[in-house]
CSV table of C-alpha atoms and ligand atoms in Angstrom, one decimal:
chain,number,residue,atom,x,y,z
A,1390,UNK,CA,0.0,0.0,0.0
A,1391,UNK,CA,2.8,2.4,1.0
A,1392,UNK,CA,4.3,1.9,-2.5
A,1393,UNK,CA,1.4,3.7,-4.1
A,1394,UNK,CA,2.6,6.9,-2.7
A,1395,UNK,CA,5.8,6.7,-4.7
A,1396,UNK,CA,3.8,6.7,-7.9
A,1397,UNK,CA,1.7,9.4,-9.7
A,1398,UNK,CA,-0.7,8.9,-12.5
A,1399,UNK,CA,-0.4,11.6,-15.2
A,1400,UNK,CA,-2.5,12.4,-18.2
A,1401,UNK,CA,-1.1,14.6,-21.1
A,1402,UNK,CA,-3.8,16.5,-23.0
A,1403,UNK,CA,-3.9,19.2,-25.6
A,1404,UNK,CA,-4.9,19.9,-29.2
A,1405,UNK,CA,-3.9,17.5,-31.9
A,1406,UNK,CA,-0.4,18.2,-33.3
A,1407,UNK,CA,0.6,20.4,-30.4
A,1408,UNK,CA,3.2,17.8,-29.3
A,1409,UNK,CA,1.8,15.2,-26.9
A,1410,UNK,CA,3.5,12.2,-28.4
A,1411,UNK,CA,6.8,14.1,-28.8
A,1412,UNK,CA,6.7,15.2,-25.2
A,1413,UNK,CA,6.0,11.6,-24.0
A,1414,UNK,CA,8.8,10.3,-26.3
A,1415,UNK,CA,11.2,13.0,-25.0
A,1416,UNK,CA,10.3,12.3,-21.3
A,1417,UNK,CA,10.9,8.6,-21.8
A,1418,UNK,CA,14.2,9.2,-23.7
A,1419,UNK,CA,15.6,11.8,-21.3
A,1420,UNK,CA,14.8,9.7,-18.2
A,1421,UNK,CA,16.3,6.5,-19.7
A,1422,UNK,CA,13.0,4.8,-19.5
A,1423,UNK,CA,12.9,3.3,-23.0
A,1424,UNK,CA,13.4,-0.5,-23.4
A,1425,UNK,CA,16.9,-1.4,-24.6
A,1426,UNK,CA,17.5,-1.0,-28.3
A,1427,UNK,CA,14.4,1.1,-28.8
A,1428,UNK,CA,16.2,4.4,-29.3
A,1429,UNK,CA,18.6,2.9,-31.8
A,1430,UNK,CA,15.7,1.4,-33.7
A,1431,UNK,CA,13.9,4.7,-34.0
A,1432,UNK,CA,17.1,6.5,-34.9
A,1433,UNK,CA,17.6,3.9,-37.7
A,1434,UNK,CA,14.0,4.5,-39.0
A,1435,UNK,CA,14.5,8.3,-38.9
A,1436,UNK,CA,17.8,8.1,-40.8
A,1437,UNK,CA,16.2,5.9,-43.4
A,1438,UNK,CA,13.5,8.5,-43.9
A,1439,UNK,CA,16.1,11.2,-44.1
A,1440,UNK,CA,14.8,13.0,-41.0
A,1441,UNK,CA,16.2,14.0,-37.7
A,1442,UNK,CA,15.2,12.0,-34.6
A,1443,UNK,CA,11.4,12.1,-34.3
A,1444,UNK,CA,10.4,11.5,-30.7
A,1445,UNK,CA,6.7,11.1,-31.6
A,1446,UNK,CA,7.8,7.8,-33.3
A,1447,UNK,CA,8.5,6.4,-29.8
A,1448,UNK,CA,4.8,6.6,-29.1
A,1449,UNK,CA,3.8,5.2,-32.5
A,1450,UNK,CA,6.1,2.4,-31.9
A,1451,UNK,CA,4.8,1.6,-28.4
A,1452,UNK,CA,1.2,1.8,-29.8
A,1453,UNK,CA,2.1,-0.6,-32.6
A,1454,UNK,CA,3.5,-3.1,-30.1
A,1455,UNK,CA,0.3,-2.8,-28.1
A,1456,UNK,CA,-1.8,-3.5,-31.2
A,1457,UNK,CA,0.4,-6.6,-31.9
A,1458,UNK,CA,0.1,-7.6,-28.2
A,1459,UNK,CA,3.9,-7.3,-27.6
A,1460,UNK,CA,3.8,-5.1,-24.6
A,1461,UNK,CA,2.1,-6.4,-21.6
A,1462,UNK,CA,0.7,-3.2,-20.3
A,1463,UNK,CA,-2.0,-1.8,-22.5
A,1464,UNK,CA,-2.4,1.9,-22.4
A,1465,UNK,CA,0.1,2.7,-19.7
A,1466,UNK,CA,3.6,4.1,-20.1
A,1467,UNK,CA,6.1,4.5,-17.3
A,1468,UNK,CA,9.0,6.7,-16.4
A,1469,UNK,CA,11.0,7.4,-13.3
A,1470,UNK,CA,12.6,10.4,-11.6
A,1471,UNK,CA,14.8,10.4,-8.6
A,1472,UNK,CA,11.7,11.0,-6.6
A,1473,UNK,CA,9.0,8.6,-7.9
A,1474,UNK,CA,7.6,6.6,-10.7
A,1475,UNK,CA,5.1,8.1,-13.2
A,1476,UNK,CA,2.4,6.4,-15.1
A,1477,UNK,CA,1.4,8.2,-18.2
A,1478,UNK,CA,-2.2,7.4,-19.0
A,1479,UNK,CA,-2.4,7.4,-22.8
A,1480,UNK,CA,-5.4,9.4,-23.8
A,1481,UNK,CA,-5.0,10.2,-27.5
A,1482,UNK,CA,-8.5,11.8,-27.6
A,1483,UNK,CA,-11.1,13.2,-25.3
A,1484,UNK,CA,-13.2,10.0,-25.5
A,1485,UNK,CA,-10.4,7.8,-24.1
A,1486,UNK,CA,-9.7,10.4,-21.5
A,1487,UNK,CA,-13.3,10.6,-20.4
A,1488,UNK,CA,-13.7,6.9,-20.4
A,1489,UNK,CA,-10.5,6.3,-18.4
A,1490,UNK,CA,-11.6,8.8,-15.8
A,1491,UNK,CA,-15.2,7.7,-15.5
A,1492,UNK,CA,-14.6,4.0,-15.3
A,1493,UNK,CA,-11.7,4.4,-13.0
A,1494,UNK,CA,-9.7,2.2,-15.3
A,1495,UNK,CA,-6.9,4.7,-14.9
A,1496,UNK,CA,-7.6,7.6,-12.8
A,1497,UNK,CA,-5.2,10.5,-13.4
A,1498,UNK,CA,-4.0,12.5,-10.4
A,1499,UNK,CA,-2.4,15.2,-12.4
A,1500,UNK,CA,-2.3,16.6,-15.9
A,1501,UNK,CA,0.0,18.3,-18.3
A,1502,UNK,CA,-1.9,20.6,-20.7
A,1503,UNK,CA,0.2,21.2,-23.8
A,1504,UNK,CA,-0.3,24.2,-26.1
A,1505,UNK,CA,1.6,25.0,-29.3
A,1506,UNK,CA,3.4,28.4,-29.0
A,1507,UNK,CA,2.6,29.2,-32.6
A,1508,UNK,CA,-1.0,28.1,-32.6
A,1509,UNK,CA,-2.1,29.1,-29.1
A,1510,UNK,CA,-5.4,27.9,-27.6
A,1511,UNK,CA,-7.4,25.8,-30.0
A,1512,UNK,CA,-10.7,23.8,-29.9
A,1513,UNK,CA,-9.3,20.7,-28.2
A,1514,UNK,CA,-7.3,22.9,-25.7
A,1515,UNK,CA,-10.6,24.3,-24.6
A,1516,UNK,CA,-12.4,21.0,-24.5
A,1517,UNK,CA,-9.6,19.3,-22.6
A,1518,UNK,CA,-9.4,22.1,-20.1
A,1519,UNK,CA,-13.1,21.8,-19.6
A,1520,UNK,CA,-12.7,18.0,-18.9
A,1521,UNK,CA,-9.9,18.7,-16.4
A,1522,UNK,CA,-12.3,20.9,-14.5
A,1523,UNK,CA,-15.1,18.4,-14.8
A,1524,UNK,CA,-13.0,15.7,-13.3
A,1525,UNK,CA,-11.7,17.8,-10.5
A,1526,UNK,CA,-8.1,17.5,-11.6
A,1527,UNK,CA,-6.5,20.3,-9.7
A,1528,UNK,CA,-2.8,19.5,-10.2
A,1529,UNK,CA,-2.2,20.9,-13.6
A,1530,UNK,CA,1.0,22.2,-15.4
A,1531,UNK,CA,0.6,24.1,-18.7
A,1532,UNK,CA,3.5,23.6,-21.1
A,1533,UNK,CA,3.9,25.9,-24.0
A,1534,UNK,CA,5.6,23.8,-26.7
A,1535,UNK,CA,7.6,24.4,-29.9
A,1536,UNK,CA,9.3,27.4,-28.4
A,1537,UNK,CA,12.1,26.7,-31.0
A,1538,UNK,CA,9.6,27.7,-33.7
A,1539,UNK,CA,9.0,31.2,-32.2
A,1540,UNK,CA,12.7,31.9,-31.7
A,1541,UNK,CA,12.4,31.1,-27.9
A,1542,UNK,CA,10.6,34.5,-27.6
A,1543,UNK,CA,9.6,35.6,-24.2
A,1544,UNK,CA,7.0,37.9,-25.6
A,1545,UNK,CA,5.3,35.1,-27.5
A,1546,UNK,CA,5.4,32.9,-24.3
A,1547,UNK,CA,3.8,35.6,-22.3
A,1548,UNK,CA,1.1,36.2,-24.9
A,1549,UNK,CA,0.1,32.5,-25.1
A,1550,UNK,CA,0.3,32.2,-21.3
A,1551,UNK,CA,-2.1,35.1,-21.1
A,1552,UNK,CA,-4.5,33.5,-23.6
A,1553,UNK,CA,-4.4,30.2,-21.5
A,1554,UNK,CA,-5.1,32.1,-18.3
A,1555,UNK,CA,-8.1,33.6,-19.9
A,1556,UNK,CA,-9.4,30.1,-20.6
A,1557,UNK,CA,-8.5,28.5,-17.3
A,1558,UNK,CA,-9.3,31.2,-14.9
A,1559,UNK,CA,-13.1,31.1,-15.4
A,1560,UNK,CA,-13.0,27.3,-15.2
A,1561,UNK,CA,-11.4,27.6,-11.7
A,1562,UNK,CA,-8.1,25.9,-12.8
A,1563,UNK,CA,-4.9,27.5,-11.5
A,1564,UNK,CA,-1.9,25.9,-13.1
A,1565,UNK,CA,0.9,25.1,-10.7
A,1566,UNK,CA,3.4,26.2,-13.4
A,1567,UNK,CA,3.4,27.4,-17.0
A,1568,UNK,CA,6.6,26.2,-18.6
A,1569,UNK,CA,8.1,27.2,-22.0
A,1570,UNK,CA,9.4,24.1,-23.7
A,1571,UNK,CA,10.6,22.5,-26.9
A,1572,UNK,CA,9.7,18.8,-26.7
A,1573,UNK,CA,11.7,18.2,-29.9
A,1574,UNK,CA,14.9,19.8,-28.7
A,1575,UNK,CA,14.5,18.9,-25.1
A,1576,UNK,CA,14.4,22.4,-23.7
A,1577,UNK,CA,13.1,22.7,-20.1
A,1578,UNK,CA,11.9,19.1,-20.1
A,1579,UNK,CA,14.5,17.4,-17.8
A,1580,UNK,CA,17.3,20.0,-18.0
A,1581,UNK,CA,16.9,23.8,-17.9
A,1582,UNK,CA,17.2,25.4,-21.4
A,1583,UNK,CA,20.2,27.5,-22.5
A,1584,UNK,CA,17.9,29.0,-25.0
A,1585,UNK,CA,15.6,30.7,-22.6
A,1586,UNK,CA,17.7,32.3,-19.8
A,1587,UNK,CA,14.7,34.6,-19.1
A,1588,UNK,CA,12.7,31.7,-17.8
A,1589,UNK,CA,13.5,31.1,-14.1
A,1590,UNK,CA,10.9,28.5,-13.2
A,1591,UNK,CA,11.1,24.7,-12.9
A,1592,UNK,CA,11.6,22.2,-15.7
A,1593,UNK,CA,8.7,19.9,-16.5
A,1594,UNK,CA,10.2,17.1,-14.4
A,1595,UNK,CA,10.8,19.4,-11.4
A,1596,UNK,CA,7.2,20.6,-11.8
A,1597,UNK,CA,5.9,17.1,-11.8
A,1598,UNK,CA,8.0,16.1,-8.8
A,1599,UNK,CA,6.3,19.0,-6.9
A,1600,UNK,CA,2.9,17.3,-7.3
A,1601,UNK,CA,1.4,15.3,-4.4
A,1602,UNK,CA,0.1,11.7,-5.1
A,1603,UNK,CA,-3.3,10.8,-3.9
A,1604,UNK,CA,-3.5,9.2,-0.4
A,1605,UNK,CA,-4.7,5.6,-0.6
A,1606,UNK,CA,-7.6,6.5,1.7
A,1607,UNK,CA,-6.8,4.3,4.6
A,1608,UNK,CA,-7.6,7.0,7.1
A,1609,UNK,CA,-11.1,7.5,5.7
A,1610,UNK,CA,-14.4,5.9,6.9
A,1611,UNK,CA,-15.1,2.5,5.6
A,1612,UNK,CA,-16.8,2.2,2.2
A,1613,UNK,CA,-17.2,-1.3,0.7
A,1614,UNK,CA,-19.5,-1.6,-2.3
A,1615,UNK,CA,-20.7,-5.1,-2.7
A,1616,UNK,CA,-19.9,-6.5,-6.1
A,1617,UNK,CA,-21.2,-10.0,-5.9
A,1618,UNK,CA,-22.8,-12.4,-3.4
A,1619,UNK,CA,-21.9,-16.1,-3.4
A,1620,UNK,CA,-23.4,-19.0,-1.4
A,1621,UNK,CA,-20.6,-21.3,-0.5
A,1622,UNK,CA,-21.4,-24.4,1.7
A,1623,UNK,CA,-24.2,-22.6,3.3
A,1624,UNK,CA,-22.2,-19.4,3.9
A,1625,UNK,CA,-23.0,-16.1,2.3
A,1626,UNK,CA,-19.8,-14.4,1.0
A,1627,UNK,CA,-20.0,-10.8,0.0
A,1628,UNK,CA,-17.3,-9.9,-2.5
A,1629,UNK,CA,-16.0,-6.5,-3.5
A,1630,UNK,CA,-13.2,-4.0,-3.2
A,1631,UNK,CA,-12.7,-1.8,-0.2
A,1632,UNK,CA,-12.8,1.7,-1.7
A,1633,UNK,CA,-12.0,3.7,1.5
A,1634,UNK,CA,-11.0,3.0,5.0
A,1635,UNK,CA,-10.3,-0.4,6.6
A,1636,UNK,CA,-12.7,-3.4,7.0
A,1637,UNK,CA,-12.1,-5.0,10.4
A,1638,UNK,CA,-13.1,-8.4,11.6
A,1639,UNK,CA,-15.6,-8.1,14.5
A,1640,UNK,CA,-16.6,-4.5,13.6
A,1641,UNK,CA,-20.2,-3.6,13.0
A,1642,UNK,CA,-21.0,-2.3,9.5
A,1643,UNK,CA,-24.2,-0.8,8.0
A,1644,UNK,CA,-25.3,-1.7,4.5
A,1645,UNK,CA,-26.8,1.2,2.7
A,1646,UNK,CA,-29.2,2.2,1.3
A,1647,UNK,CA,-31.1,-0.5,3.2
A,1648,UNK,CA,-29.6,0.4,6.6
A,1649,UNK,CA,-29.1,-3.2,7.6
A,1650,UNK,CA,-26.5,-3.7,10.4
A,1651,UNK,CA,-24.3,-6.7,10.9
A,1652,UNK,CA,-21.0,-7.7,12.4
A,1653,UNK,CA,-18.1,-8.8,10.1
A,1654,UNK,CA,-17.4,-12.4,11.1
A,1655,UNK,CA,-14.6,-13.2,8.6
A,1656,UNK,CA,-12.5,-11.5,5.9
A,1657,UNK,CA,-10.8,-13.4,3.1
A,1658,UNK,CA,-8.2,-12.2,0.6
A,1659,UNK,CA,-7.3,-14.7,-2.0
A,1660,UNK,CA,-8.6,-17.6,0.0
A,1661,UNK,CA,-6.6,-16.5,3.1
A,1662,UNK,CA,-8.3,-15.4,6.3
A,1663,UNK,CA,-7.4,-11.9,7.5
A,1664,UNK,CA,-8.4,-9.7,10.4
A,1665,UNK,CA,-8.5,-6.6,8.3
A,1666,UNK,CA,-8.3,-5.2,4.8
A,1667,UNK,CA,-7.6,-1.7,3.6
A,1668,UNK,CA,-8.6,0.6,0.7
A,1669,UNK,CA,-7.8,-0.9,-2.7
A,1670,UNK,CA,-8.0,-4.5,-1.6
A,1671,UNK,CA,-10.4,-7.0,-3.1
A,1672,UNK,CA,-12.0,-9.2,-0.5
A,1673,UNK,CA,-14.8,-11.5,0.5
A,1674,UNK,CA,-16.5,-11.2,3.9
A,1675,UNK,CA,-19.1,-13.1,5.9
A,1676,UNK,CA,-21.3,-11.6,8.5
A,1677,UNK,CA,-22.5,-12.9,11.9
A,1678,UNK,CA,-26.1,-13.0,10.7
A,1679,UNK,CA,-27.4,-13.4,7.2
A,1680,UNK,CA,-28.0,-10.1,5.5
A,1681,UNK,CA,-30.6,-9.7,2.8
A,1682,UNK,CA,-28.9,-7.3,0.5
A,1683,UNK,CA,-28.1,-7.2,-3.3
A,1684,UNK,CA,-25.1,-6.3,-5.4
A,1685,UNK,CA,-24.7,-2.5,-5.2
A,1686,UNK,CA,-25.2,-2.2,-1.4
A,1687,UNK,CA,-22.4,-0.3,0.3
A,1688,UNK,CA,-21.1,-1.4,3.7
A,1689,UNK,CA,-20.0,1.6,5.8
A,1690,UNK,CA,-18.6,2.2,9.2
A,1691,UNK,CA,-17.3,5.1,11.2
A,1692,UNK,CA,-17.4,8.8,10.4
A,1693,UNK,CA,-20.1,10.5,8.4
A,1694,UNK,CA,-22.4,8.4,6.4
A,1695,UNK,CA,-22.7,8.9,2.6
A,1696,UNK,CA,-25.8,10.5,1.1
A,1697,UNK,CA,-28.8,8.4,0.1
A,1698,UNK,CA,-30.8,10.0,-2.6
A,1699,UNK,CA,-33.1,9.5,-5.6
A,1700,UNK,CA,-32.2,12.8,-7.2
A,1701,UNK,CA,-28.9,13.8,-8.7
A,1702,UNK,CA,-28.4,17.3,-9.9
A,1703,UNK,CA,-25.2,17.3,-11.7
A,1704,UNK,CA,-23.4,17.8,-15.0
A,1705,UNK,CA,-22.8,15.1,-17.6
A,1706,UNK,CA,-20.8,14.8,-20.7
A,1707,UNK,CA,-22.4,13.0,-23.6
A,1708,UNK,CA,-20.1,10.7,-25.5
A,1709,UNK,CA,-22.3,8.8,-28.0
A,1710,UNK,CA,-22.8,9.8,-31.7
A,1711,UNK,CA,-26.5,9.0,-31.1
A,1712,UNK,CA,-27.9,12.0,-29.2
A,1713,UNK,CA,-29.8,11.8,-25.9
A,1714,UNK,CA,-33.5,12.4,-26.6
A,1715,UNK,CA,-36.0,13.7,-24.0
A,1716,UNK,CA,-37.9,10.9,-22.3
A,1717,UNK,CA,-35.2,8.3,-23.0
A,1718,UNK,CA,-34.5,6.0,-20.1
A,1719,UNK,CA,-30.9,5.0,-19.3
A,1720,UNK,CA,-29.2,3.0,-16.6
A,1721,UNK,CA,-27.1,4.8,-14.1
A,1722,UNK,CA,-24.0,3.1,-12.6
A,1723,UNK,CA,-22.3,4.3,-9.5
A,1724,UNK,CA,-19.7,1.9,-8.1
A,1725,UNK,CA,-21.5,-1.4,-8.2
A,1726,UNK,CA,-25.0,0.1,-8.1
A,1727,UNK,CA,-27.0,0.0,-11.3
A,1728,UNK,CA,-30.5,1.6,-11.5
A,1729,UNK,CA,-32.8,2.8,-14.2
A,1730,UNK,CA,-33.1,6.6,-14.4
A,1731,UNK,CA,-35.2,9.4,-15.9
A,1732,UNK,CA,-33.2,12.4,-17.0
A,1733,UNK,CA,-34.2,16.0,-17.6
A,1734,UNK,CA,-31.8,18.4,-19.3
A,1735,UNK,CA,-31.7,21.9,-17.9
A,1736,UNK,CA,-28.8,23.5,-19.8
A,1737,UNK,CA,-26.2,22.5,-22.3
A,1738,UNK,CA,-22.8,23.7,-23.3
A,1739,UNK,CA,-20.5,23.2,-26.3
A,1740,UNK,CA,-17.4,21.8,-24.7
A,1741,UNK,CA,-15.1,23.3,-27.3
A,1742,UNK,CA,-16.4,26.9,-27.3
A,1743,UNK,CA,-17.7,26.8,-23.8
A,1744,UNK,CA,-20.9,28.5,-25.0
A,1745,UNK,CA,-24.5,27.7,-24.1
A,1746,UNK,CA,-26.6,25.9,-26.7
A,1747,UNK,CA,-30.3,26.6,-26.8
A,1748,UNK,CA,-31.5,24.8,-30.0
A,1749,UNK,CA,-33.4,21.5,-29.6
A,1750,UNK,CA,-34.0,21.8,-25.9
A,1751,UNK,CA,-33.9,18.5,-24.0
A,1752,UNK,CA,-31.5,16.7,-26.3
A,1753,UNK,CA,-27.8,16.4,-25.8
A,1754,UNK,CA,-25.3,15.8,-28.6
A,1755,UNK,CA,-21.9,14.2,-28.6
A,1756,UNK,CA,-19.2,16.1,-26.7
A,1757,UNK,CA,-21.8,18.5,-25.2
A,1758,UNK,CA,-21.9,19.0,-21.4
A,1759,UNK,CA,-25.3,19.2,-19.9
A,1760,UNK,CA,-26.6,20.3,-16.6
A,1761,UNK,CA,-29.2,17.6,-15.7
A,1762,UNK,CA,-31.6,16.3,-13.1
A,1763,UNK,CA,-31.3,12.5,-12.8
A,1764,UNK,CA,-34.2,10.7,-11.0
A,1765,UNK,CA,-33.3,7.2,-9.9
A,1766,UNK,CA,-36.0,4.5,-9.7
A,1767,UNK,CA,-34.5,3.4,-6.4
A,1768,UNK,CA,-32.5,5.3,-3.8
A,1769,UNK,CA,-28.7,5.2,-4.4
A,1770,UNK,CA,-25.6,5.8,-2.2
A,1771,UNK,CA,-23.4,8.6,-3.4
A,1772,UNK,CA,-20.5,10.6,-2.0
A,1773,UNK,CA,-18.5,13.7,-3.0
A,1774,UNK,CA,-16.0,12.8,-5.7
A,1775,UNK,CA,-13.2,14.4,-3.7
A,1776,UNK,CA,-14.0,12.2,-0.7
A,1777,UNK,CA,-14.5,8.8,-2.3
A,1778,UNK,CA,-14.0,8.8,-6.0
A,1779,UNK,CA,-15.7,5.5,-6.6
A,1780,UNK,CA,-18.9,6.7,-5.1
A,1781,UNK,CA,-18.6,10.1,-6.6
A,1782,UNK,CA,-18.5,9.3,-10.3
A,1783,UNK,CA,-21.2,7.9,-12.5
A,1784,UNK,CA,-21.7,6.6,-16.0
A,1785,UNK,CA,-24.9,6.3,-18.0
A,1786,UNK,CA,-25.5,3.2,-20.0
A,1787,UNK,CA,-27.6,2.6,-23.1
A,1788,UNK,CA,-27.8,-0.8,-24.7
A,1789,UNK,CA,-24.7,-1.9,-22.8
A,1790,UNK,CA,-22.7,1.1,-24.0
A,1791,UNK,CA,-21.4,3.9,-21.8
A,1792,UNK,CA,-22.9,7.0,-23.4
A,1793,UNK,CA,-22.3,9.6,-20.8
A,1794,UNK,CA,-20.9,10.3,-17.3
A,1795,UNK,CA,-19.7,12.8,-14.8
A,1796,UNK,CA,-18.6,13.4,-11.3
A,1797,UNK,CA,-20.6,14.3,-8.2
A,1798,UNK,CA,-19.1,17.2,-6.5
A,1799,UNK,CA,-20.3,18.7,-3.3
A,1800,UNK,CA,-22.9,15.9,-3.0
A,1801,UNK,CA,-24.4,17.3,0.2
A,1802,UNK,CA,-25.5,20.6,-1.4
A,1803,UNK,CA,-28.6,21.1,-3.3
A,1804,UNK,CA,-27.0,21.6,-6.7
A,1805,UNK,CA,-23.3,20.8,-6.7
A,1806,UNK,CA,-22.7,24.6,-6.8
A,1807,UNK,CA,-19.0,24.4,-6.5
A,1808,UNK,CA,-18.9,21.9,-9.2
A,1809,UNK,CA,-19.4,22.7,-12.9
A,1810,UNK,CA,-22.8,24.2,-12.3
A,1811,UNK,CA,-21.3,27.4,-11.0
A,1812,UNK,CA,-18.3,27.7,-13.2
A,1813,UNK,CA,-19.2,26.3,-16.6
A,1814,UNK,CA,-22.9,26.7,-16.9
A,1815,UNK,CA,-23.7,29.8,-15.0
B,1030,GDP,P1,0.3,15.2,-30.9
B,1030,GDP,O1,-0.7,15.0,-32.0
B,1030,GDP,O2,-0.1,16.2,-29.9
B,1030,GDP,O3,0.8,13.9,-30.3
B,1030,GDP,O4,1.6,15.8,-31.6
B,1030,GDP,P2,3.0,15.2,-32.1
B,1030,GDP,O5,3.9,14.9,-30.9
B,1030,GDP,O6,2.7,14.1,-33.0
B,1030,GDP,O7,3.7,16.4,-32.8
B,1030,GDP,C1,3.1,16.9,-34.0
B,1030,GDP,C2,4.2,17.5,-34.9
B,1030,GDP,O8,4.8,18.6,-34.2
B,1030,GDP,C3,5.3,16.5,-35.2
B,1030,GDP,O9,5.7,16.7,-36.5
B,1030,GDP,C4,6.4,16.9,-34.2
B,1030,GDP,O10,7.7,16.6,-34.7
B,1030,GDP,C5,6.2,18.4,-34.1
B,1030,GDP,N1,6.7,18.9,-32.8
B,1030,GDP,C6,6.4,18.4,-31.6
B,1030,GDP,N2,7.1,19.1,-30.6
B,1030,GDP,C7,7.8,20.0,-31.3
B,1030,GDP,C8,8.8,21.0,-30.9
B,1030,GDP,O11,9.0,21.2,-29.7
B,1030,GDP,N3,9.3,21.8,-31.9
B,1030,GDP,C9,9.1,21.6,-33.2
B,1030,GDP,N4,9.7,22.3,-34.1
B,1030,GDP,N5,8.2,20.6,-33.6
B,1030,GDP,C10,7.6,19.9,-32.7
């Protein structure tokens, strides 16, 4: 568990062609994180093509290996600094990013937002900034790339920095640093640049090392969403993952939303009996008395209880090419809970212009963000995303496809004011 603190999950976002792949290639190259022989191989290919070293090829190469099933790890790339290990979550487009974040497949803790010094803020810069806000990613570094193409000009850097502040400020994002870089030439990535003596701030790597990894949540109150229930030799075993806190043998827990109490008789991890299990561990438990609950119930103990509700007022991003139509019924998933819901759309916004959309009221189109009221057919257990992420994010499912999702921020207030409602859709 302790080891997790030495690792930080990072997502790199920005408009297409602004240099994401090149920056990733450069980070891997300059931190000696590429597999043996890979650099020589790419240099050979570039020589053959009559080009100088193209760092974006590193990514293409890794992706190709993933397609062919050569690399074990699918969409995750690693590099190391003296301080910790970094996992780059590969999110080539907004859909992958959104799905990664909403399903928890790979939850980024920090982000690098890359902007081309010549191009400035573009459509996807705005959309990605909007998503960073939506997912509550507060640890953000802005990198202004391709400084070599603008003669390493301080004036150009300041102008683009100003343009980005105008975008991020209303979204409530305060970048920890804004760094002028050239991913291609390696300026200010791992080593300070000789080309920009006017820049006195940290390099990208130093900036990243100043971020704080998420705590594993052992100090929080217990949250154990039940994933499955098995009957084994007359015993009822409740299986799931501890999402927060510690499950302890002998402790009384309350299953929500039913409010059924029971004492934990035994805890098993991989067929071995344990006396306790902490956040992040997948376990099976039995109780002293049989509990009549279903998949989706959340066992809780200690501290404040989560919120039980049948009404969610929140923001969602729509990800399907088939629009949402008024009256359509979808399934809502929060942790292991799954319930049918009715949705009414209050406001919508174009996630690339950040402007409100008024035509075709009630519908929501792909990539739009909508402020919605979601009525669940049964009560569900939710929590603020910043408290327990697993109970604070939701997806909406249509015909087995994830079509939308979002996070629940400030769950205790009437309208998630401090979430997007206040800042994106005023
Ligand atoms: P992505 O679509 O955001 O992943 O962008 P790429 O990394 O593929 O870069 C797009 C193009 O910009 C490629 O031709 C890169 O060689 C080029 N590029 C990326 N970074 C730099 C840079 O710092 N300087 C210059 N001159 N070109 C760059």
